[in-house]
Coordinates of C-alpha atoms in Angstrom, one line a residue:
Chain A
X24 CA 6.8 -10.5 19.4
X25 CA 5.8 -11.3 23.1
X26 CA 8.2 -14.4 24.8
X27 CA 5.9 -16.7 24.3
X28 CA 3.1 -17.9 21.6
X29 CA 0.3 -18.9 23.7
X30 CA -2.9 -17.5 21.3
X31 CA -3.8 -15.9 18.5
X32 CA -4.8 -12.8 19.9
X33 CA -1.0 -12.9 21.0
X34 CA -0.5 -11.5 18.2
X35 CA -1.2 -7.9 16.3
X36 CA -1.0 -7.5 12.6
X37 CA 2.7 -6.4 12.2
X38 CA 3.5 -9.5 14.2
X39 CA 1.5 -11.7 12.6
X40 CA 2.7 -10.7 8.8
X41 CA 6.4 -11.1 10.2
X42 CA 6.0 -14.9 11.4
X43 CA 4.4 -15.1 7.2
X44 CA 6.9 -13.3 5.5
X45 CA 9.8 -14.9 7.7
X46 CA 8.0 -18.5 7.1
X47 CA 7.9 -17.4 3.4
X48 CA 11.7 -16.2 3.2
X49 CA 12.3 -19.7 5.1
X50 CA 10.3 -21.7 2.8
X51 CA 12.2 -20.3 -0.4
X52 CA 15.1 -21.9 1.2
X53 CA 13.7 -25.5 1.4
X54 CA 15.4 -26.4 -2.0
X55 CA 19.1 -26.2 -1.4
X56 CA 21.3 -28.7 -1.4
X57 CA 21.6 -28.5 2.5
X58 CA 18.6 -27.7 4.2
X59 CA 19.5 -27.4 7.6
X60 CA 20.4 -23.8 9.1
X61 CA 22.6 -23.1 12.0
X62 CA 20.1 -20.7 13.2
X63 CA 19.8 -22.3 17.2
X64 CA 22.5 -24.4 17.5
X65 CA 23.0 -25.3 21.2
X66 CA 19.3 -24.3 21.9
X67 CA 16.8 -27.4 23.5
X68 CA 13.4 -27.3 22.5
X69 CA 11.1 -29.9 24.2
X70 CA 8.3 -31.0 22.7
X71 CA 5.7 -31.9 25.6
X72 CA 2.5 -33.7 24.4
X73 CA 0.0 -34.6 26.8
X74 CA -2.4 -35.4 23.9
X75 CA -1.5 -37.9 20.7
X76 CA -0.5 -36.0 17.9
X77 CA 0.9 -36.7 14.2
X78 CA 1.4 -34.1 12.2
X79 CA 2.0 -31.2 14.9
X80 CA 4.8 -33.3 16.7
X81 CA 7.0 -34.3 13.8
X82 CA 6.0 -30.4 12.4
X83 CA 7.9 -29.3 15.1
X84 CA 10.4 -31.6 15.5
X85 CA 11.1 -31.0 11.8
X86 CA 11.2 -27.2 12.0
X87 CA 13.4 -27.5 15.2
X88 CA 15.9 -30.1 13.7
X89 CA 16.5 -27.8 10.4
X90 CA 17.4 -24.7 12.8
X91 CA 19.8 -27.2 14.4
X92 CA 18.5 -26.9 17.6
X93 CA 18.4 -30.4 20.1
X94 CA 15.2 -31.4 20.3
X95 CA 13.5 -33.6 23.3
X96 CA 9.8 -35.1 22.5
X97 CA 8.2 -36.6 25.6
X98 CA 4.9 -37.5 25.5
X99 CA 2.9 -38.3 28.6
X100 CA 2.7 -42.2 27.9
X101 CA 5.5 -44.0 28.3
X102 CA 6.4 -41.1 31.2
X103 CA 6.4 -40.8 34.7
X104 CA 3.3 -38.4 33.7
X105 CA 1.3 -42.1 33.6
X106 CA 2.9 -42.7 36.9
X107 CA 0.9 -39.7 38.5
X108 CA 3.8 -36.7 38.1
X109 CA 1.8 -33.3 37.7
X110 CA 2.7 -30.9 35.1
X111 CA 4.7 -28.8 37.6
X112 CA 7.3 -31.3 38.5
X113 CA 7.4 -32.4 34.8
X114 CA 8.0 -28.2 34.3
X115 CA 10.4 -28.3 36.7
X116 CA 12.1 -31.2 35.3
X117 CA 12.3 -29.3 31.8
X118 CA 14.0 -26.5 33.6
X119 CA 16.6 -28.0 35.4
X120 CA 17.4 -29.7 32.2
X121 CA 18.0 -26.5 30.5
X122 CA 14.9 -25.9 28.0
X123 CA 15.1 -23.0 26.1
X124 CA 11.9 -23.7 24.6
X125 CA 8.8 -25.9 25.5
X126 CA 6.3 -26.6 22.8
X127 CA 3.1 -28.4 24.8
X128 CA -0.3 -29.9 24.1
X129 CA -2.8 -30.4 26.8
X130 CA -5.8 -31.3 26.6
X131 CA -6.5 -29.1 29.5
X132 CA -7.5 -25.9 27.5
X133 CA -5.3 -23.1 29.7
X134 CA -2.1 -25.4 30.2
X135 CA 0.4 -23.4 28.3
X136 CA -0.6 -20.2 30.1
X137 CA -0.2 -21.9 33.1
X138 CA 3.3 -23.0 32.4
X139 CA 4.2 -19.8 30.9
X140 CA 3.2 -17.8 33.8
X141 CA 3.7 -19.7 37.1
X142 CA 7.6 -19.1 37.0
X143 CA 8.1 -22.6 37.0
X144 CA 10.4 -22.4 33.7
X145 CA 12.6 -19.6 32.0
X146 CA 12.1 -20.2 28.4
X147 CA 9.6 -19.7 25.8
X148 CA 6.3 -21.6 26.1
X149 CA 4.8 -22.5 22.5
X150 CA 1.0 -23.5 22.4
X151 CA 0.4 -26.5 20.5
X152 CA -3.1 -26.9 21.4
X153 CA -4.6 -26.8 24.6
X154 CA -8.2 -28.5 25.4
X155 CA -10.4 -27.0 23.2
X156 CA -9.0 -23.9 23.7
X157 CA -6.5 -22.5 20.5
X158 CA -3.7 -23.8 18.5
X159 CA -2.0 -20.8 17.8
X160 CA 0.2 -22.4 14.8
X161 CA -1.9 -23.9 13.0
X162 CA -3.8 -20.5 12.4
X163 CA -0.9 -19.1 11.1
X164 CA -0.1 -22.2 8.9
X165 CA -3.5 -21.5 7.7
X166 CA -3.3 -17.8 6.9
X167 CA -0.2 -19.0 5.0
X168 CA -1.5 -21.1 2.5
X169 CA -4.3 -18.8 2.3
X170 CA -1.9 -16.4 1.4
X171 CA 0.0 -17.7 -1.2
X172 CA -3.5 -18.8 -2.9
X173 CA -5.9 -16.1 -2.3
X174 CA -3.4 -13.2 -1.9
X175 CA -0.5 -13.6 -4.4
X176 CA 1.6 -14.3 -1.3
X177 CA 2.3 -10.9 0.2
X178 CA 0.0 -8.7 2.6
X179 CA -2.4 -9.5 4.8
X180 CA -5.7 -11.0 4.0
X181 CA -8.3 -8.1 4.0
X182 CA -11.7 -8.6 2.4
X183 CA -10.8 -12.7 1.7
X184 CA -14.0 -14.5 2.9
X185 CA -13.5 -17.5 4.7
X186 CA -16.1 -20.0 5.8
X187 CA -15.2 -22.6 9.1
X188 CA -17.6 -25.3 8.9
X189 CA -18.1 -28.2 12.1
X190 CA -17.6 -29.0 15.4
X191 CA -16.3 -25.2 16.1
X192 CA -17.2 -26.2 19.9
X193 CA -14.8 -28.3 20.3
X194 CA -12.5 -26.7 17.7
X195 CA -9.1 -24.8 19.5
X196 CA -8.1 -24.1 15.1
X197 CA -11.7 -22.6 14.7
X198 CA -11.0 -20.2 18.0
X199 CA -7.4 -19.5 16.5
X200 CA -8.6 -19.0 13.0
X201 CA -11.1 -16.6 13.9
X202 CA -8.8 -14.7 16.2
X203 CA -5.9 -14.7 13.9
X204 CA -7.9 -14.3 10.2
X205 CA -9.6 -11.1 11.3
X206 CA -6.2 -9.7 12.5
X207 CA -5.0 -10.0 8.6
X208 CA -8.3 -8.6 7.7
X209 CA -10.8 -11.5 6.2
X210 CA -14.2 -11.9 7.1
X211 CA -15.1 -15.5 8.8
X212 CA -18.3 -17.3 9.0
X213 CA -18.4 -20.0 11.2
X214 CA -21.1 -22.8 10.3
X215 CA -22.3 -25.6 12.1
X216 CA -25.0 -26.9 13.6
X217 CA -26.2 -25.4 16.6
X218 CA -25.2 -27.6 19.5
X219 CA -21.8 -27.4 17.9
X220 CA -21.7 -23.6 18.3
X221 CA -20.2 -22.5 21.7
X222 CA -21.6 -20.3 24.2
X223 CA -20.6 -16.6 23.3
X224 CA -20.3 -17.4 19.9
X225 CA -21.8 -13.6 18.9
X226 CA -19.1 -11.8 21.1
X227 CA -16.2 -13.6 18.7
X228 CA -14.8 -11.5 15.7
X229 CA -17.2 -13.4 13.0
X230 CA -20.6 -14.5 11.8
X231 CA -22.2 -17.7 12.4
X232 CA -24.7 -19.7 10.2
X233 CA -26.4 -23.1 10.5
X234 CA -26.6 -23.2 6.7
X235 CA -24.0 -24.1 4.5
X236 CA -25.1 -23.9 1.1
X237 CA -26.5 -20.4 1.1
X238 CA -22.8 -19.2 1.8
X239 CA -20.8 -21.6 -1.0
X240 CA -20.8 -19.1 -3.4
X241 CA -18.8 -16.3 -2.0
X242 CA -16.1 -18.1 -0.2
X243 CA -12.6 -17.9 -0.8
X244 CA -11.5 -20.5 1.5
X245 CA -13.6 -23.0 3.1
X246 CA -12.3 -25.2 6.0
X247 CA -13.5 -28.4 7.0
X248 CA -13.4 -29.1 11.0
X249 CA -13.2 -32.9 11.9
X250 CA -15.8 -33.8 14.1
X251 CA -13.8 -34.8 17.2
X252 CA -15.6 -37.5 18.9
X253 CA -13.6 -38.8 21.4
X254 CA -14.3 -35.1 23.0
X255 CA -18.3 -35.6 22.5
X256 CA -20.3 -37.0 25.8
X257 CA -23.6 -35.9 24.2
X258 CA -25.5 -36.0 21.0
X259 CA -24.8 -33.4 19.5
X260 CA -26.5 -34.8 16.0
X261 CA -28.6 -37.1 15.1
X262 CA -26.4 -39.1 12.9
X263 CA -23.3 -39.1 11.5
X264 CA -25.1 -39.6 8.1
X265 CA -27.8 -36.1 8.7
X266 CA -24.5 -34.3 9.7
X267 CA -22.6 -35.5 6.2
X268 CA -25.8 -34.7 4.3
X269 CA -26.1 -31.1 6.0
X270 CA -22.3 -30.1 6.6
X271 CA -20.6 -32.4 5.3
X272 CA -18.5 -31.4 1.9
X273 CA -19.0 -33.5 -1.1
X274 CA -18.0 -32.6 -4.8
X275 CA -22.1 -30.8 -5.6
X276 CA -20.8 -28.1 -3.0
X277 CA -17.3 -28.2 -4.2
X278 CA -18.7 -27.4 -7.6
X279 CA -20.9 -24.8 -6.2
X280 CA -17.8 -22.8 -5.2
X281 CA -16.4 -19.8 -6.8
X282 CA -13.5 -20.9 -9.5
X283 CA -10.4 -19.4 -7.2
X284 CA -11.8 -21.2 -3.7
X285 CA -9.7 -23.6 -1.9
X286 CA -10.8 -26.7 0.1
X287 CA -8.8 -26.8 3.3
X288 CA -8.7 -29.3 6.7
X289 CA -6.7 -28.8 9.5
X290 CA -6.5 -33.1 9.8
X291 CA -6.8 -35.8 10.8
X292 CA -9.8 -36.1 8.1
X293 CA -12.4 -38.5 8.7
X294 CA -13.1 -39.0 5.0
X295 CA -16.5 -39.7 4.0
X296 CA -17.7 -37.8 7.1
X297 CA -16.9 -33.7 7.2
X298 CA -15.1 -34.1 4.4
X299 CA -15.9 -36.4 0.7
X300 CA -12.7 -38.3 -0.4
X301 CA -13.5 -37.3 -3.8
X302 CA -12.9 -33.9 -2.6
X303 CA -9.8 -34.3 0.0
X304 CA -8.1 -36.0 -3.4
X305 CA -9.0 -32.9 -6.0
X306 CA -7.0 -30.3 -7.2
X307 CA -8.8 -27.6 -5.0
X308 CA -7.6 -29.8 -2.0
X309 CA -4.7 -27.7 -0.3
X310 CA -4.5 -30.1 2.4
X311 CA -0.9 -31.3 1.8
X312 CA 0.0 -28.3 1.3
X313 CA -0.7 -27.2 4.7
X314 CA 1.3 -29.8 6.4
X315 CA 4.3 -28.6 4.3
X316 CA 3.6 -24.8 5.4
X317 CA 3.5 -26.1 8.9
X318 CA 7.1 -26.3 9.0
X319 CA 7.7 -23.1 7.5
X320 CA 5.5 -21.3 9.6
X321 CA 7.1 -23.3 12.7
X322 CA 10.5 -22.9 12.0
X323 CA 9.9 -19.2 11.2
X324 CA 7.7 -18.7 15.0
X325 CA 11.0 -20.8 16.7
X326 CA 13.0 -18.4 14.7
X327 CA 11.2 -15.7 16.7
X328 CA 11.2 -16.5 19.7
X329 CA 14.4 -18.2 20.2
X330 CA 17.1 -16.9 18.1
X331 CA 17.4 -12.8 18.9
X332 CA 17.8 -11.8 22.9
X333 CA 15.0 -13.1 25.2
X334 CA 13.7 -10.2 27.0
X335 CA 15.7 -9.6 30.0
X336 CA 18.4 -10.9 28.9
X337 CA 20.7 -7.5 28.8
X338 CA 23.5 -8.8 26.9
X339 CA 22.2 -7.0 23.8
X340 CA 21.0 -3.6 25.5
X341 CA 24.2 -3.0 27.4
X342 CA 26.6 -3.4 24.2
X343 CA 24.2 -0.9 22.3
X344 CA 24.1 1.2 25.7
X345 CA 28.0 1.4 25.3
X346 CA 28.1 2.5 21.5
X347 CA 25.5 5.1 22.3
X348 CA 26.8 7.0 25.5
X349 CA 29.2 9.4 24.1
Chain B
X15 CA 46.5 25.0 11.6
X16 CA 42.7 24.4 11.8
X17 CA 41.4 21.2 12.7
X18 CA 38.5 21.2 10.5
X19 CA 37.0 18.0 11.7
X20 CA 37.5 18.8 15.3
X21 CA 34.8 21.0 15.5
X22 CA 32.4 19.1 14.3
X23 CA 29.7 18.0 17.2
X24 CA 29.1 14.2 17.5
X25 CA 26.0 14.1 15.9
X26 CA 26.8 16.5 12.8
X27 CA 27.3 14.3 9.5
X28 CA 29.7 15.2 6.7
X29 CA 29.5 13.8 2.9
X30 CA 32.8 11.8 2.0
X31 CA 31.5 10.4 -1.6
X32 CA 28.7 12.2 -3.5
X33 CA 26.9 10.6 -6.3
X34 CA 29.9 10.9 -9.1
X35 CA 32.2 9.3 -6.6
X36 CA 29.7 6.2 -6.2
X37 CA 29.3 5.3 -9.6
X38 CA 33.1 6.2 -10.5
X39 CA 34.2 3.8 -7.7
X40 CA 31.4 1.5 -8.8
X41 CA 32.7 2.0 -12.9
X42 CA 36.4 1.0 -11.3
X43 CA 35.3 -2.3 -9.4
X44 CA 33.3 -3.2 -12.2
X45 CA 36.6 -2.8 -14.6
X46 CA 39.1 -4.4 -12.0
X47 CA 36.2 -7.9 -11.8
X48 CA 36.7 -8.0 -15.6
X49 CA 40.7 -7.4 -15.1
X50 CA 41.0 -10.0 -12.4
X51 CA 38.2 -12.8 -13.8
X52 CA 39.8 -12.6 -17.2
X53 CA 36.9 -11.3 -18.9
X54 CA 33.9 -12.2 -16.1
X55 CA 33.0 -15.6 -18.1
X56 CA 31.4 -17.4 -15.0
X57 CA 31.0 -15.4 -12.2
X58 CA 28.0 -14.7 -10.1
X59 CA 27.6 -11.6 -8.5
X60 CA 25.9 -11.4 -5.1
X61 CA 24.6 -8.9 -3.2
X62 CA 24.2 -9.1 0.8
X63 CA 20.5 -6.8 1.4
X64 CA 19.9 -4.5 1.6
X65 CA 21.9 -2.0 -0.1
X66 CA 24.4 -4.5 -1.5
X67 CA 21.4 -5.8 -3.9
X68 CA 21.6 -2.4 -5.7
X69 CA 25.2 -2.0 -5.4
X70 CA 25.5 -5.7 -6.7
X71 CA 23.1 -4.8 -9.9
X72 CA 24.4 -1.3 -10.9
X73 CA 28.0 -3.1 -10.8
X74 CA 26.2 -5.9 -13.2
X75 CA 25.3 -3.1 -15.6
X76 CA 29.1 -1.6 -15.7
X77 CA 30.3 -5.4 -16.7
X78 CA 27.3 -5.8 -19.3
X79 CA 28.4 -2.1 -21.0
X80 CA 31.8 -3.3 -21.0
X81 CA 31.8 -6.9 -22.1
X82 CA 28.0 -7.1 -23.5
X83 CA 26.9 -9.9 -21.3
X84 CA 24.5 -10.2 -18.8
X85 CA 26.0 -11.3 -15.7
X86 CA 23.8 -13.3 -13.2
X87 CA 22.7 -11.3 -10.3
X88 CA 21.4 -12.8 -6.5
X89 CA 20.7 -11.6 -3.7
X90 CA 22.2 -13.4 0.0
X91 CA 20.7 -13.1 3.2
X92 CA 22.4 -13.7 5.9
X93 CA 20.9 -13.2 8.9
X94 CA 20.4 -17.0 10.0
X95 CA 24.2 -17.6 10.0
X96 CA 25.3 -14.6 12.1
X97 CA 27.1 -14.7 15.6
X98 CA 25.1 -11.3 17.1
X99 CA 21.8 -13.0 16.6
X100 CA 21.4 -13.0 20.7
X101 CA 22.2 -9.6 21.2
X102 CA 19.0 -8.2 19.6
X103 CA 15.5 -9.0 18.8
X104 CA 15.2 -11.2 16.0
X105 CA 15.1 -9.8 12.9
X106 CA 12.9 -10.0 10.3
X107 CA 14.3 -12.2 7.3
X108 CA 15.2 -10.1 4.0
X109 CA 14.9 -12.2 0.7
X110 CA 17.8 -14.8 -0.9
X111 CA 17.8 -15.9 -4.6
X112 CA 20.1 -17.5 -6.3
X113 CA 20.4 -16.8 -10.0
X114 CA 19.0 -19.9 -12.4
X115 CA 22.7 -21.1 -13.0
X116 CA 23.7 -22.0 -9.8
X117 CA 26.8 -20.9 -7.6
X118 CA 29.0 -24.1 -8.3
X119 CA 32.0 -24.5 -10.2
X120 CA 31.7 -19.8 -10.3
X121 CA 33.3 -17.5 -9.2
X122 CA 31.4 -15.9 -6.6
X123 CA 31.5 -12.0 -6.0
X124 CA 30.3 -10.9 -2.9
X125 CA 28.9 -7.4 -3.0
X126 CA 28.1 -5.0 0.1
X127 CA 28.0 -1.8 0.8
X128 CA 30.4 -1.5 4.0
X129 CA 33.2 -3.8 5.2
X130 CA 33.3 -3.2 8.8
X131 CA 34.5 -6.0 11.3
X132 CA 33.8 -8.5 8.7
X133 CA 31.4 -10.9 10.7
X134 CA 28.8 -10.8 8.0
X135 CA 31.3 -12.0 4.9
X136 CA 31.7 -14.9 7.7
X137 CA 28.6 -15.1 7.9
X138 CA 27.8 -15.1 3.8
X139 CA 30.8 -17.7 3.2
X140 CA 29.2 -19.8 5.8
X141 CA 25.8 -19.4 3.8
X142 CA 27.7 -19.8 0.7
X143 CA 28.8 -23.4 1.7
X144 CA 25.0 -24.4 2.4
X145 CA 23.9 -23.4 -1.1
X146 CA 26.9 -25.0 -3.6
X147 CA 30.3 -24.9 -3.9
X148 CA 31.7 -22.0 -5.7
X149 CA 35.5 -22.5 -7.8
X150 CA 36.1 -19.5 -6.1
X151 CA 34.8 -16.3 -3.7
X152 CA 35.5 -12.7 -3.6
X153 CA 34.2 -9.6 -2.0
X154 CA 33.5 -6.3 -3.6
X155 CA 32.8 -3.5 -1.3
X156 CA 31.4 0.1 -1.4
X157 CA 33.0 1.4 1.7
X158 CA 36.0 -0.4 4.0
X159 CA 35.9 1.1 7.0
X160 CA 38.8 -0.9 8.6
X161 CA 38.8 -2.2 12.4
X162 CA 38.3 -6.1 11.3
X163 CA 37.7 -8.7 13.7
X164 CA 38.7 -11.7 11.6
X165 CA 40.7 -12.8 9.2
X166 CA 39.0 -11.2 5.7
X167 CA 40.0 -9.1 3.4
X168 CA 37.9 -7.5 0.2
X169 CA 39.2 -8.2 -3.5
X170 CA 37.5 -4.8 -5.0
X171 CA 37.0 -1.5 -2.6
X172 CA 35.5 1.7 -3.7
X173 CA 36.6 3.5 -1.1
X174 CA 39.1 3.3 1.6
X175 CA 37.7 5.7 4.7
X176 CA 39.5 5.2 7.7
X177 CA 37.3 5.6 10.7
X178 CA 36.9 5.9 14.4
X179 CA 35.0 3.3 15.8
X180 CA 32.7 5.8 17.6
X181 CA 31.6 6.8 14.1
X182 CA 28.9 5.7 11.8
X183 CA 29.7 5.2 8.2
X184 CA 25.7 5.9 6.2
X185 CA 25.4 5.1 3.1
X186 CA 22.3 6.0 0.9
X187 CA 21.4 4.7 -2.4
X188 CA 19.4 6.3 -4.8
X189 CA 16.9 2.6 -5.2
X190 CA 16.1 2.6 -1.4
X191 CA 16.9 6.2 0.6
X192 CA 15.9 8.4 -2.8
X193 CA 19.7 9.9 -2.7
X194 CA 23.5 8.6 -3.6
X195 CA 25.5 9.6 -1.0
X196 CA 28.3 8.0 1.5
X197 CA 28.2 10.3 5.0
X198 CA 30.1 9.9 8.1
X199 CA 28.3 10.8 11.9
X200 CA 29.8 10.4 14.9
X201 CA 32.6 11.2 17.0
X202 CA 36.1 11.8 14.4
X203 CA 39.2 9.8 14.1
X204 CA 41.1 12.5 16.3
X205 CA 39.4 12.4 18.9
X206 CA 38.7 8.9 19.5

C-alpha cells in the first residue's frame, strides 16, 4: 500500500483484494459484545470536508471512532475557511496540531493530491472525493458488496459485468469504479446519455453505451448515478422526465434483469428520478447495505495506512536490521 | 569433548521434534487439559493463526478419542491488539471465529504454536476481554522457547527448548507447510 489513498488506480490487485479481505475479517467482528478495537489509539484523524457530506463523513468518523483513534471533523462552514483561509494554512494548521491522518473532500477535483504532495503535512492523505474527480472509497465499498453478492465473498471480480448508468460526467464513483472494477477483473459499461459522457471516455478501461435496455440482460450489477445538479450549468437533457423515461430505473427494467443482479446507488438517491422508489425499496436493492460496508471497507483502508510503520519511519527496519546482522 | 552444536554455521537448521514427537506431545497436552479441567466439560479451545488453528484442532481430536465429545474449536486473531503494530507494514488480517457457544462462563484454552516473549497471549487476553468473559483462561503451547517479556506463563507445553535469542525456532505443520517438523536456525545457545 502506497502512504496515501488518493485514487483508484492507487491501487494494484493484491492491494486492492487486501483492503476487501481485511474489511471482510473486520466486518465479521461487528457483532461482539464490544465493538471497538484498540487498533490506533493515540492516532488523530481529521476529517476535512470542503463539500456537504452525509454518509461519507459519519462513515469515517464511525470507522475511525471503532479503531479508537481521536477524530477531528471540520467542515469548511462554520470555519475560518468561510473567512477566506486557503487550504494551505488550514494544512498547516492540521499539522502543527499533530494529524496523523487527513480524510478531505474538495470540490476541487485534484485537492488531495495537492495536500498529499506539497509537503505541507506529514501524514496520510485519504480522498474522500475531490471535484468530479474520484472517490477512491466508495469504489472499494462497492467492489465489496459486489463481492459478497456476485462472488461468494472471496477473490476478485473477473468476468462479473457491471453496468454504470447517469451523469458519469460529473461522477468522481463512476471514474473510481471503472478504475478500481477492472483492477478486480469485471467488465464495465458505462451508459448515459451523451452530453453526460466526458471527454476521453474511449481511453478509460470500459465500454460506453447510450442505451440502456439493450444491456439489462447480462448485468450482474447495475449502479445508478444521481444526477448531480447543483454541478450542472447547462442542459444537459431535455427534461428530467425524457431522462427518467430513458435511464432512469423503474421495476419493467428491474424485472428485465438476470435472477442473481443487484440494484446498487452510491446515494443520495433522488427517488423517482435515476432511480424508481419501488425499486430503491426491493429486495434486489443493496443500497443499505453499502452504507454498512462503507465502514468496513474504511476502517479496514485506516487500518492500512495508519496502524503498521509509515514509510520512513525506521523504527521497524532498524530492530529487524539488528536481528539480522550476525 | 565435541561440541556438536558449535560447528554448526548460523544459517544451517537442525530438527528438535519430528512428526512422532508432535503428536506425542500433542497426545500429552490433550490428556493433562482433561486432567486439569476435570474431564473438559466446558472448555473452548482456541487457536491463535496460523499454525495454532491446526495445533488447536488436532489437540480437539485427542480430547474427543479420549472423552467422546466434541470440543468447540475457534480460531483468534490477534493482530489488531498487538504493541509491534508500528514497527512493520500492516499486516493483512487472518480470520477469528468464535465457536456457536460463546466464550463466557468457559474455560478458555489458548493454543499456539510457540511461546516466545509472550506479547501475543497479551495480546489474545486483551482480545479475549472484547469478545466475553471467560470463568477462566489458559495457554497450551507447542514450543516454549523462554526469554519472556511479561508476566505469562503457559498451563500445557509440548516441549521445553531453551534457545538463544539469535535463533529461530520453525515450526512446520503438516495442514499448511506439507511436513511435521519443529527445527531450530540460527546462531546456538553457546555461542550467544
Amino acid at each position: 500500500m502506497n502512504r496515501h489513498l488518493l485514487s483508484a488506480s492507487d491501487l494494484d490487485r493484491d492491494d486492492a483484494l487486501l483492503v476487501l479481505d481485511t474489511a471482510a475479517e473486520l466486518a465479521a467482528l461487528t457483532d461482539r459484545a464490544v465493538k471497538k478495537l484498540p487498533t490506533l489509539r493515540g492516532r488523530t484523524v481529521v476529517n476535512l470536508f470542503y463539500e456537504d457530506s452525509t454518509r461519507t463523513r459519519i462513515s469515517f468518523e464511525a470507522a475511525a471512532k471503532r479503531l479508537s483513534a481521536d477524530v477531528i471533523n471540520f467542515s469548511a462552514k462554520g470555519s475560518s475557511v468561510s473567512k477566506g483561509e486557503s487550504l494551505k494554512d488550514t494544512a498547516l494548521t492540521l499539522e502543527a496540531m499533530g494529524a496523523d491522518a487527513v480524510v478531505i473532500r474538495h470540490p476541487a477535483s485534484g485537492a488531495p493530491d495537492r495536500l498529499a504532495h506539497s509537503g505541507w503535512i506529514g501524514g496520510s492523505v485519504v480522498n474522500a472525493g475531490d471535484g468530479t474527480h474520484e472517490h477512491p472509497t466508495q469504489a472499494l465499498l462497492d467492489a465489496f458488496t459486489m463481492r459478497q453478492h456476485l462472488a461468494g465473498g472471496k477473490g476478485d471480480l473477473a468476468g462479473r459485468k457491471v453496468t454504470i448508468v447517469g451523469d458519469v460526467l460529473h461522477s468522481r464513483v463512476a471514474r473510481s469504479n471503472v478504475l478500481l472494477l477492472s483492477t478486480l477483473g469485471a467488465h464495465v459499461t458505462l451508459v448515459a446519455p451523451p452530453t453526460l459522457l466526458p471527454v476521453g471516455i474511449e481511453t478509460w478501461p470500459c465500454e460506453f453505451s447510450f442505451d440502456l435496455d439493450s444491456h439489462l440482460s447480462s448485468t450482474d450489477a447495475v449502479m445508478m448515478l444521481r444526477v448531480q445538479r447543483e454541478r450542472m450549468n447547462a442542459a444537459f437533457f431535455p427534461s428530467a422526465r425524457e431522462y427518467s423515461r430513458r435511464y432512469g430505473l423503474d421495476v419493467r427494467r428491474m424485472n428485465a434483469l438476470p435472477e442473481h443482479a443487484i440494484v446498487m446507488h452510491p446515494g443520495p438517491m433522488n427517488r423517482g428520478m435515476e432511480i424508481a422508489a419501488d425499486v430503491a425499496d426491493s429486495d434486489r436493492s443493496v443500497i443499505v447495505e453499502q452504507v454498512t460496508n462503507g465502514v468496513n471497507v474504511r476502517m479496514a483502508v485506516l487500518y492500512l495506512l495508519l496502524a503498521g510503520a509509515q514509510l520512513g519511519e525506521s523504527e521497524g527496519s532498524d530492530r529487524t536490521a539488528e536481528v539480522v546482522a550476525p | 569433548m565435541v561440541r556438536v552444536s558449535a560447528a554448526r554455521t548460523p544459517d544451517e537448521t537442525r530438527t528438535v521434534l519430528d512428526a512422532g514427537d508432535i503428536a506425542r506431545a500433542l497426545t500429552r497436552v490433550a490428556h493433562e487439559i482433561v486432567e486439569r479441567t476435570k474431564g473438559a466439560d466446558d472448555i473452548v479451545l482456541l487457536g491463535i493463526p496460523t499454525r495454532g488453528v491446526f495445533l488447536a484442532d488436532r489437540i480437539a481430536e485427542c480430547i474427543h478419542q479420549i472423552e467422546g465429545r466434541e470440543i468447540p474449536v475457534g480460531s483468534l486473531d490477534v493482530t489488531l491488539y498487538r504493541d509491534d503494530l508500528r514497527r512493520a507494514p500492516a499486516r493483512a488480517l487472518l480470520p477469528t471465529s468464535i465457536p456457536t457457544g460463546g466464550i463466557d462462563d468457559k474455560v478458555v484454552v489458548l493454543v499456539d504454536d510457540v511461546l516466545y516473549s509472550g506479547r501475543t497471549i497479551r495480546a489474545a487476553l486483551d482480545a479475549l476481554s472484547d469478545i466475553g468473559r471467560p470463568r477462566m483462561v489458559q495457554l497450551a503451547v507447542l514450543v516454549d522457547r523462554g526469554h519472556r517479556e511479561l508476566p505469562i506463563r503457559p498451563d500445557y507445553v509440548g516441549k521445553n527448548i531453551p534457545t538463544a535469542k539469535t535463533e529461530k525456532v520453525l515450526v512446520h505443520l503438516v495442514e499448511f507447510d506439507g511436513d511435521d517438523a519443529v527445527r531450530l536456525s540460527g546462531q546456538p545457545l553457546e555461542e550467544s
